[in-house]
Coordinates of C-alpha atoms (C1' of nucleotides) in Angstrom, one line a residue:
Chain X
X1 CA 90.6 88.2 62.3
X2 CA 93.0 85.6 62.7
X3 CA 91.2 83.3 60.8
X4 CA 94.7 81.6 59.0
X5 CA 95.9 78.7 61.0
X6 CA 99.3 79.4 62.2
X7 CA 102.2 77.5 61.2
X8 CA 104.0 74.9 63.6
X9 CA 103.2 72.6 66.4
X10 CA 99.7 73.6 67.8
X11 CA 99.5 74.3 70.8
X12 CA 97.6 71.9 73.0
X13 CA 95.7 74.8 75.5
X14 CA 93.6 77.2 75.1
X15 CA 95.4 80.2 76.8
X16 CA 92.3 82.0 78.8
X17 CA 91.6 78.3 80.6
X18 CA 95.3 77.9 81.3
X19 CA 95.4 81.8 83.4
X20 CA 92.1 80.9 84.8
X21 CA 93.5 78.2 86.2
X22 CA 96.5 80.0 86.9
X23 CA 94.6 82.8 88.5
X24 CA 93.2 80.3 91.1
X25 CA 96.7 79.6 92.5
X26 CA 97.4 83.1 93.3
X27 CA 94.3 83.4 94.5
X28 CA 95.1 80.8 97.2
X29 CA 98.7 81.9 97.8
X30 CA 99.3 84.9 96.3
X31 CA 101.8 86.3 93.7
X32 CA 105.0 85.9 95.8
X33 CA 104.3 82.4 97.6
X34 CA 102.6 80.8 94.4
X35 CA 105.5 78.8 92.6
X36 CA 106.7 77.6 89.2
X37 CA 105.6 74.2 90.2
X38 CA 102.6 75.2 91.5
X39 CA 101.7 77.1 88.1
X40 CA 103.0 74.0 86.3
X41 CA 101.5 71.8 88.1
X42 CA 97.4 73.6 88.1
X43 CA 97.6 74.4 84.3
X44 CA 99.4 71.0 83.8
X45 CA 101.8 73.1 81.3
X46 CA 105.2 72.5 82.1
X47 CA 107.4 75.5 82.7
X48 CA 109.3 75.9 79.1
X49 CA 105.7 76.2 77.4
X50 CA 104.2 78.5 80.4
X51 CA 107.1 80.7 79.6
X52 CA 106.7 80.8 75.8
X53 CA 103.6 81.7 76.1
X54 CA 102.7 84.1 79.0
X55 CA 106.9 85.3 79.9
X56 CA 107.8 85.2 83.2
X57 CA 106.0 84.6 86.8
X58 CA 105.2 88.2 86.9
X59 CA 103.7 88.4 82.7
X60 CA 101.1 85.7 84.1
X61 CA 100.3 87.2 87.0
X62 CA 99.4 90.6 85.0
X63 CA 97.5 88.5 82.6
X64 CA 95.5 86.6 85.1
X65 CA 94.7 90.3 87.0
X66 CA 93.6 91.3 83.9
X67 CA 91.2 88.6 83.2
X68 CA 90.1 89.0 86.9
X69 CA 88.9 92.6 85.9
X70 CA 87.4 92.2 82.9
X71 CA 85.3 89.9 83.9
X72 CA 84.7 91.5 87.1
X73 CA 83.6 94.4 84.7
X74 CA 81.7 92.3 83.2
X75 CA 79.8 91.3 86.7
X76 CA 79.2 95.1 87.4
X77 CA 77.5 96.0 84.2
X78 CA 75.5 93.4 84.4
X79 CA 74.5 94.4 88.0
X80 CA 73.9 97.8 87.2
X81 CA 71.1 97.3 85.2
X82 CA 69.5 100.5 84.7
X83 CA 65.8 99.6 84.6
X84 CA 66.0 98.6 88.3
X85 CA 65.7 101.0 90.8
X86 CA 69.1 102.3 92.0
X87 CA 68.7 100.0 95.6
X88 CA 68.4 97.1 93.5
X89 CA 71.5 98.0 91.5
X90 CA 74.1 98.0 94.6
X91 CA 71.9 95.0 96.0
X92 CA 73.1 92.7 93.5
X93 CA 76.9 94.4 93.1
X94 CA 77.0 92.9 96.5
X95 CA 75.4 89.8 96.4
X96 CA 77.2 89.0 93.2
X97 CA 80.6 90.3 95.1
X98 CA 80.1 87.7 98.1
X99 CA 79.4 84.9 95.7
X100 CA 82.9 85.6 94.5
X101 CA 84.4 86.3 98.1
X102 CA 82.8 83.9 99.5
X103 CA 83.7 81.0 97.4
X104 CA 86.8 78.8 98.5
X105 CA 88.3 75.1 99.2
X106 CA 89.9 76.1 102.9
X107 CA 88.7 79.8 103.4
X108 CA 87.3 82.2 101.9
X109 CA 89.1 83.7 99.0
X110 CA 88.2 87.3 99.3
X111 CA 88.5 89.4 95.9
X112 CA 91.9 88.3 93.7
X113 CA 92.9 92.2 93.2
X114 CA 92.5 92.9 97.0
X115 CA 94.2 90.0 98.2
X116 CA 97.0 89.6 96.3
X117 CA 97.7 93.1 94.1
X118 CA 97.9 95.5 97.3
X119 CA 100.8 93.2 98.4
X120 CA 103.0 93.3 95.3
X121 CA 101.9 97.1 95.1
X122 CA 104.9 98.6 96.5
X123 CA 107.5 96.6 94.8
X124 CA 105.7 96.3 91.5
X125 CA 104.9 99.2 89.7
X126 CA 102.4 97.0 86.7
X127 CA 100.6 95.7 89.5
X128 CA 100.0 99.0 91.5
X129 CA 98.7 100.4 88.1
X130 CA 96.6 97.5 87.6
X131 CA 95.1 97.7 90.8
X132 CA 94.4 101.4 90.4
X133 CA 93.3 101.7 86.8
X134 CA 90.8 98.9 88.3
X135 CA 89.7 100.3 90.9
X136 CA 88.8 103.7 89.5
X137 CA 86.9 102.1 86.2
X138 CA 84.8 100.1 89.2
X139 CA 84.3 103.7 90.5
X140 CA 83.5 104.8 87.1
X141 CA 81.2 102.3 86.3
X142 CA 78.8 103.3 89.1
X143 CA 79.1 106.9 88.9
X144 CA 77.4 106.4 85.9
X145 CA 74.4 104.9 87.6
X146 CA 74.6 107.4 90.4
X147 CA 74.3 110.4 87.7
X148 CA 71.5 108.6 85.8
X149 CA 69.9 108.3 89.7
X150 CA 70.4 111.9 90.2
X151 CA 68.8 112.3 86.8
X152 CA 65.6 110.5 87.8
X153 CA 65.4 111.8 91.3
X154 CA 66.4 108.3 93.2
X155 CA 68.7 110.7 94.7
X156 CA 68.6 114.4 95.5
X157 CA 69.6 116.9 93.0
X158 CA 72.6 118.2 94.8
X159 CA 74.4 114.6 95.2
X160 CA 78.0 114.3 94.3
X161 CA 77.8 111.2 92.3
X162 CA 81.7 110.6 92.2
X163 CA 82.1 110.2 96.0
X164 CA 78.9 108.9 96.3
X165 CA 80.3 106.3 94.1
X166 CA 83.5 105.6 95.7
X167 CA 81.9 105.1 98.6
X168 CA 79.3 102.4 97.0
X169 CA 83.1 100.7 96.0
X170 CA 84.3 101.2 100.1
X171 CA 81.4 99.2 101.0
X172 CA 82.4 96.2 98.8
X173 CA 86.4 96.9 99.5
X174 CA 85.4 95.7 103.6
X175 CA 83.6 93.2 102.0
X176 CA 86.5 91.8 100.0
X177 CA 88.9 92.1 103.1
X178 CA 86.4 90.6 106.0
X179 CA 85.4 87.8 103.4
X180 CA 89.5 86.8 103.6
X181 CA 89.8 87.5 107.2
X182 CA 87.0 84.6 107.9
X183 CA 83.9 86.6 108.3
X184 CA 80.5 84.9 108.2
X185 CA 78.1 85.0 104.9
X186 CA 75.3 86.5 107.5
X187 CA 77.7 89.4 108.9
X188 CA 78.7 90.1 105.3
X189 CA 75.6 90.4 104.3
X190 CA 74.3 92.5 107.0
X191 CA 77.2 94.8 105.7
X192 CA 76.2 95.0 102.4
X193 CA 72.0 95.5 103.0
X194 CA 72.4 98.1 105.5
X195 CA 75.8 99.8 103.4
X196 CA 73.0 100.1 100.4
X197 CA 70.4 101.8 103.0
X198 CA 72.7 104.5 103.6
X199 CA 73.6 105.1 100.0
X200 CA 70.2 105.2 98.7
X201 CA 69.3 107.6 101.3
X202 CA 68.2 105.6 105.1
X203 CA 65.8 106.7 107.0
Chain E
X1 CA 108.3 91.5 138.1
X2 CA 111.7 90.3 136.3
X3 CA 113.7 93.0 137.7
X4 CA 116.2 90.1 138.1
X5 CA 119.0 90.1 135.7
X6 CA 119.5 87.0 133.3
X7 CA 122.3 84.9 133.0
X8 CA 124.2 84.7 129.8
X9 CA 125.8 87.2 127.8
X10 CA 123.1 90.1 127.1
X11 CA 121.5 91.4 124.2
X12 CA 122.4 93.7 122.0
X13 CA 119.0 94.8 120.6
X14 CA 115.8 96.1 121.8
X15 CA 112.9 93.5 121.0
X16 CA 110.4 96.2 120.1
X17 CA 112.8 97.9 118.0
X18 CA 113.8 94.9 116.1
X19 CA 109.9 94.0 115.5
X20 CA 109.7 97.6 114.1
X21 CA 112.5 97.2 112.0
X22 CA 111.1 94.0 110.6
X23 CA 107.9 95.6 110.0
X24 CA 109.1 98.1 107.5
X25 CA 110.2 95.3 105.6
X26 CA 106.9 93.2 105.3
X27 CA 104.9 96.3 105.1
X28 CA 107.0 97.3 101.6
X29 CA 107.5 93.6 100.1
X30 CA 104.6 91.6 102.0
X31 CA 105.1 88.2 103.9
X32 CA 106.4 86.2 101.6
X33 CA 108.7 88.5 99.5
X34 CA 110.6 89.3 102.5
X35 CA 113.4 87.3 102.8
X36 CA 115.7 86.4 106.2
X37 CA 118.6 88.3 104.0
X38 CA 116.3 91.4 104.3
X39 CA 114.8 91.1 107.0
X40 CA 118.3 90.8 108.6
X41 CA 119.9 93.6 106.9
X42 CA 117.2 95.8 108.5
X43 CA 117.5 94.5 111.8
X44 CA 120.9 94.0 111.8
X45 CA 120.9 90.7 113.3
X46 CA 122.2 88.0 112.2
X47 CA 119.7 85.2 111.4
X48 CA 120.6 82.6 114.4
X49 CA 119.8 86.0 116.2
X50 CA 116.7 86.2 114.9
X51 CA 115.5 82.8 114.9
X52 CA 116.6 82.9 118.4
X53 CA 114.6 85.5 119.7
X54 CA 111.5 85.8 117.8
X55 CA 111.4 82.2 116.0
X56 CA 110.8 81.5 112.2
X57 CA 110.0 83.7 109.7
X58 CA 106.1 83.9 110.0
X59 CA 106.6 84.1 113.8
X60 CA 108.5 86.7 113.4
X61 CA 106.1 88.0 111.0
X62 CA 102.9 87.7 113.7
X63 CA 105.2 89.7 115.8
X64 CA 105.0 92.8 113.7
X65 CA 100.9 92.3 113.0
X66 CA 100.4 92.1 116.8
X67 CA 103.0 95.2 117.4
X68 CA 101.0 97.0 114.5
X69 CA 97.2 95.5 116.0
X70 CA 98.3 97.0 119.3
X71 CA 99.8 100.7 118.1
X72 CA 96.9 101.2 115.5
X73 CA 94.2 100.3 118.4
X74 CA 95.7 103.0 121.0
X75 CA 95.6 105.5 118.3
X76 CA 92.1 104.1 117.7
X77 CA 91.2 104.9 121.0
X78 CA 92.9 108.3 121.2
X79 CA 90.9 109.7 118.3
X80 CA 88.1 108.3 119.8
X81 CA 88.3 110.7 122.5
X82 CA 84.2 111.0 123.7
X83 CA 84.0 114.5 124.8
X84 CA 84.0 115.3 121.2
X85 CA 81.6 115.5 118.4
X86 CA 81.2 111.9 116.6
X87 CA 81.5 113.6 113.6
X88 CA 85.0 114.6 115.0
X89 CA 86.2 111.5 116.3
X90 CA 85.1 109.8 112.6
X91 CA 87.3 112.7 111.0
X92 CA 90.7 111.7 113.3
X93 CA 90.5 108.1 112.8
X94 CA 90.5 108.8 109.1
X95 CA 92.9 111.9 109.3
X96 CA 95.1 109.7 111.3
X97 CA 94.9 106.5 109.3
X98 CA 95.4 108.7 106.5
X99 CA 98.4 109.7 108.0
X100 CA 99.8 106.1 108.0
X101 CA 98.7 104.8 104.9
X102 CA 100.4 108.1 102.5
X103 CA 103.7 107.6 104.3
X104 CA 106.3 105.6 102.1
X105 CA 109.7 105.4 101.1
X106 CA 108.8 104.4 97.1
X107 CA 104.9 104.7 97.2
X108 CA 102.4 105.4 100.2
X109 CA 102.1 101.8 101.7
X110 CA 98.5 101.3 102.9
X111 CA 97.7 99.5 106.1
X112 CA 100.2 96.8 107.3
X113 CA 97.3 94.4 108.2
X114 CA 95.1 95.0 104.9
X115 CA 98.0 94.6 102.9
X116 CA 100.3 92.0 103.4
X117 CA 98.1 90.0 105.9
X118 CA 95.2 89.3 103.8
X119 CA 97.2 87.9 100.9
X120 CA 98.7 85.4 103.2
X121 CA 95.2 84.6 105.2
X122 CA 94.4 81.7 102.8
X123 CA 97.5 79.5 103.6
X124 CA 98.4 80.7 107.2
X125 CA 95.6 79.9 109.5
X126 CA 97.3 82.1 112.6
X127 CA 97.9 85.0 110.1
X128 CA 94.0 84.8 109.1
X129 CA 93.1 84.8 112.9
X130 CA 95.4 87.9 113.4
X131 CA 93.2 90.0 110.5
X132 CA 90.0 88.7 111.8
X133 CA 90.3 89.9 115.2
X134 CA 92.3 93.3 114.4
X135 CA 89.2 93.9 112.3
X136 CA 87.0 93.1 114.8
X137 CA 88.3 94.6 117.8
X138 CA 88.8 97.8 115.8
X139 CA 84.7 97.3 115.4
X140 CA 84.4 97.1 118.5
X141 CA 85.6 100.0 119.8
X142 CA 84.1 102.3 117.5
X143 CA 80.5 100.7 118.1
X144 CA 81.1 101.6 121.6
X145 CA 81.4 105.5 120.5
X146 CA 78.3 104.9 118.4
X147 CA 76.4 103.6 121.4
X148 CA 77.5 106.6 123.5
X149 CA 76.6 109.0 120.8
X150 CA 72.9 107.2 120.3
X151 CA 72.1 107.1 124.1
X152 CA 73.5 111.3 123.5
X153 CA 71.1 112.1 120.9
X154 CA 73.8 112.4 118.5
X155 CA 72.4 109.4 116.4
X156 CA 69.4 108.3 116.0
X157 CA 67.7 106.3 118.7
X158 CA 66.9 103.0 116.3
X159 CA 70.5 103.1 115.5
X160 CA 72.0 99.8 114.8
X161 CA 75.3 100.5 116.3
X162 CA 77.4 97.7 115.6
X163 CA 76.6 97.9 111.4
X164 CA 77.2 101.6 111.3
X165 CA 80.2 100.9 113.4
X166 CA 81.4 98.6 110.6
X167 CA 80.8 101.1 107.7
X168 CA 82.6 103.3 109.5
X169 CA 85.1 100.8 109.5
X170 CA 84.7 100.0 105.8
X171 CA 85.1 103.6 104.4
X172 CA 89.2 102.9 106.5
X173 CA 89.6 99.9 104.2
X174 CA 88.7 101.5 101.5
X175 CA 91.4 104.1 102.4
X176 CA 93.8 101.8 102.6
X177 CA 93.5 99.6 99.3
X178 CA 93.5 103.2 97.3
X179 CA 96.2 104.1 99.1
X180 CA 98.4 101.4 98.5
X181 CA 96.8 101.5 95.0
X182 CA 97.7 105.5 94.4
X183 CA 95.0 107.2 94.7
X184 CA 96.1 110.9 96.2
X185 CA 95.8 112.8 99.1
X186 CA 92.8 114.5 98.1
X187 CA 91.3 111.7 96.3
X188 CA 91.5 110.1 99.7
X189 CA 90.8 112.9 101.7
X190 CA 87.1 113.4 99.9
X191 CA 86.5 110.0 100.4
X192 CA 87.1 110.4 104.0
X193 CA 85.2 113.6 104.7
X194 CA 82.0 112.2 102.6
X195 CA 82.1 109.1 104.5
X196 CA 82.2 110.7 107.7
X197 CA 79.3 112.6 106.8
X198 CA 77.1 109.7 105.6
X199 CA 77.7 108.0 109.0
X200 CA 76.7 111.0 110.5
X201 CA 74.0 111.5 109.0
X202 CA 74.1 114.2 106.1
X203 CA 71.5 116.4 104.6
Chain R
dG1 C1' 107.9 64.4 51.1
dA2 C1' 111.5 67.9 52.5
dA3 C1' 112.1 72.3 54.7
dT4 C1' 110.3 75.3 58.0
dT5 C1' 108.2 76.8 62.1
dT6 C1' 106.3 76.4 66.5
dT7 C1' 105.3 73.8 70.7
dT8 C1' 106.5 70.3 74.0
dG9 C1' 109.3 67.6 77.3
dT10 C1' 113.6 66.5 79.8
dA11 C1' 117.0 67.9 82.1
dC12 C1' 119.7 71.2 83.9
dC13 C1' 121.8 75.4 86.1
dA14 C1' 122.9 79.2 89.0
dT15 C1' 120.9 81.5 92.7
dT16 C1' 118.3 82.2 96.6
dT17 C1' 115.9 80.4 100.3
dC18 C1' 115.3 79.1 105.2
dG19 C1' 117.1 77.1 108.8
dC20 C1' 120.8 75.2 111.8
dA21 C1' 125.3 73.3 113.6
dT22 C1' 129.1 74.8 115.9
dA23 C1' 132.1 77.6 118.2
dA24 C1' 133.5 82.1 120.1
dA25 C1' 132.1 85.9 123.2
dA26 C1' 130.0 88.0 127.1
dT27 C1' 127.7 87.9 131.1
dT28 C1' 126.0 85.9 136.0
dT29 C1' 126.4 82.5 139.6
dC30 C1' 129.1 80.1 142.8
Chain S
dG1 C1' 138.5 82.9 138.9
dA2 C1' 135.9 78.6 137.3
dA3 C1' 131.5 76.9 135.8
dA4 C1' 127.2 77.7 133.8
dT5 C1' 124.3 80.1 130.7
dT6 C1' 122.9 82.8 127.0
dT7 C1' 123.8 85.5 122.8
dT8 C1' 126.5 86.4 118.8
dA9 C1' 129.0 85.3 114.5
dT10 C1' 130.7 82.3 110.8
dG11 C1' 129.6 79.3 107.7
dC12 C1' 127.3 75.4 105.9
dG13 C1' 123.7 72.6 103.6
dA14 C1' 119.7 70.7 101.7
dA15 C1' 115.9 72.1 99.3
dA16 C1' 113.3 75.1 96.4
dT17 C1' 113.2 78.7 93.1
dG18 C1' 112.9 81.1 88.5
dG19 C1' 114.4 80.5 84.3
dT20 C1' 116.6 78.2 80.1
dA21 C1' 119.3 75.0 76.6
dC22 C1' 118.4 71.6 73.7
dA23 C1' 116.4 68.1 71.2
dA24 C1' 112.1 65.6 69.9
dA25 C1' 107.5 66.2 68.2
dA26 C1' 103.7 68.0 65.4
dA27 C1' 101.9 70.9 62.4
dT28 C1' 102.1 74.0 57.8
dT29 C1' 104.3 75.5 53.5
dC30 C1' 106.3 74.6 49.3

DNA sequence: GAATTTTTGTACCATTTCGCATAAAATTTC
DNA sequence: GAAATTTTATGCGAAATGGTACAAAAATTC
């Protein structure tokens, strides 16, 4: 594609590395509390060159969200393997969930959307639709797997695989929120293996 | 017990009110976003007023989370009323949460604690101890209704009360991230009424 | 190598932020 | 009614904030 080098001074970062590391200081703090300085001072750009390239405080923010999801995306599909059995599927959306949540310097983090979007949601309209267009394609992602389930008789014939998958999503929402709120990796993952039982069918 | 009246020229303003008022204002633009300007402008106190009564911002802030802890547990415990069905009492908490998280001036606002406290759990250790226990104690009250409904017969006897207590709990955070996130009424009100029956125990 | 283009670094600016000092006002105690 | 006590109101101030002007630097194009 973009195979010509581009005129002028190169630039000395490689933009996804700089909102990773970008994304890592909302993560702590959040969108609101998360400075200039703070920014500048994690993707060692200084604030001139942050702005050229990503606009303002807000621009980056939306750009390290989006990262957050596509790779988050990425994580699911991965996950939802089809040639493993429908129990195994949700097993590893949640073990690969709390490897995220769980992960932290002072506490744990939590998932970035959950923590930080559904704050700014009100008062920013880009980040509400972010947050929702994410959440639904999660949604999405599984009903998929649900209707191939119904398909093969992992689950009965008459299951609405929509719901079904929204609720498979609830399970790993609490997730996200208790990971923030200090929970322990045992009482998370007693959450997520017995939140898989009832979604596969208990009993 | 202080019947007696204090020196010094009274108050003008009811503390609960006030901690209402501020409430508003964190639950639309989260902790940090809210400002003293706002947060006095909604109070209509001045800010030596407020720092006098309630302390700095993020006191202030605790305030409302234990104001909102306290309300959402007595409505907790109302709609856990045992002389009826389980399936019932599931079916208020989330009609009743419901009603909480769609109300909103610009957007339906979600629930206080899930979103504006977890964004600022990270980097304020009190406001992280606030989430955990909310979460917890609202646990807690609803494994008591599940241990009542097991000894009953309305669950089964090898129930594990206090996990299906928690996804019971988990289908009302998913509620309130879609609902900050807007996903409708009905969107929600499926998820609700699905989840109610899993717990119960469909089919 | 000169002109052009883009990025970088320094420094700055206007605004907002939180918090407080100080004094006036309103009440109770004596 | 004077003293003591608490709350209110005005206004200040130091620091932090988001954003930018401007010139130097580093590359490409011609």
């Amino acid at each position: 594609m973009k195979s010509e080098k581009k005129q002028g001074r190169p630039r000395v970062f490689d933009a996804k590395t700089v909102i990773g590391q970008a994304r890592e200081v909302f993560w702590d703090r959040g969108f609101s509390a998360a400075s200039l300085d703070n920014l500048s001072a994690a993707t060692k750009l200084n604030r001139p060159s942050l702005y050229g390239a990503f606009g303002d405080k807000e621009d980056l923010y939306l750009d390290t969200l989006e990262g957050y999801r596509e790779d988050s995306l990425d994580i699911l599909f991965e996950a939802l393997n089809p040639s493993l059995p429908l129990r195994e599927n949700l097993a590893r959306i949640y073990a690969e969930a709390l490897k995220i949540y769980l992960h932290g310097d002072t506490a744990a983090r939590g998932c970035f959307l959950i923590s930080t979007a559904t704050a700014e949601a009100i008062q920013h309209d880009r980040v509400r639709e972010v947050l929702r267009r994410s959440l639904n394609e999660f949604d999405g992602a599984i009903k998929e797997r649900m209707e191939l389930a119904v398909e093969r008789g992992e689950l009965p014939a008459d299951t609405d695989a929509a719901t079904l998958a929204k609720l498979a999503s609830a399970v790993m929402h609490s997730l996200a929120v208790r990971a923030r709120a200090g929970d322990t990796r045992e009482t998370l993952e007693a959450i997520a293996r017995s939140g898989a039982d009832f979604i596969c069918g208990r009993l």
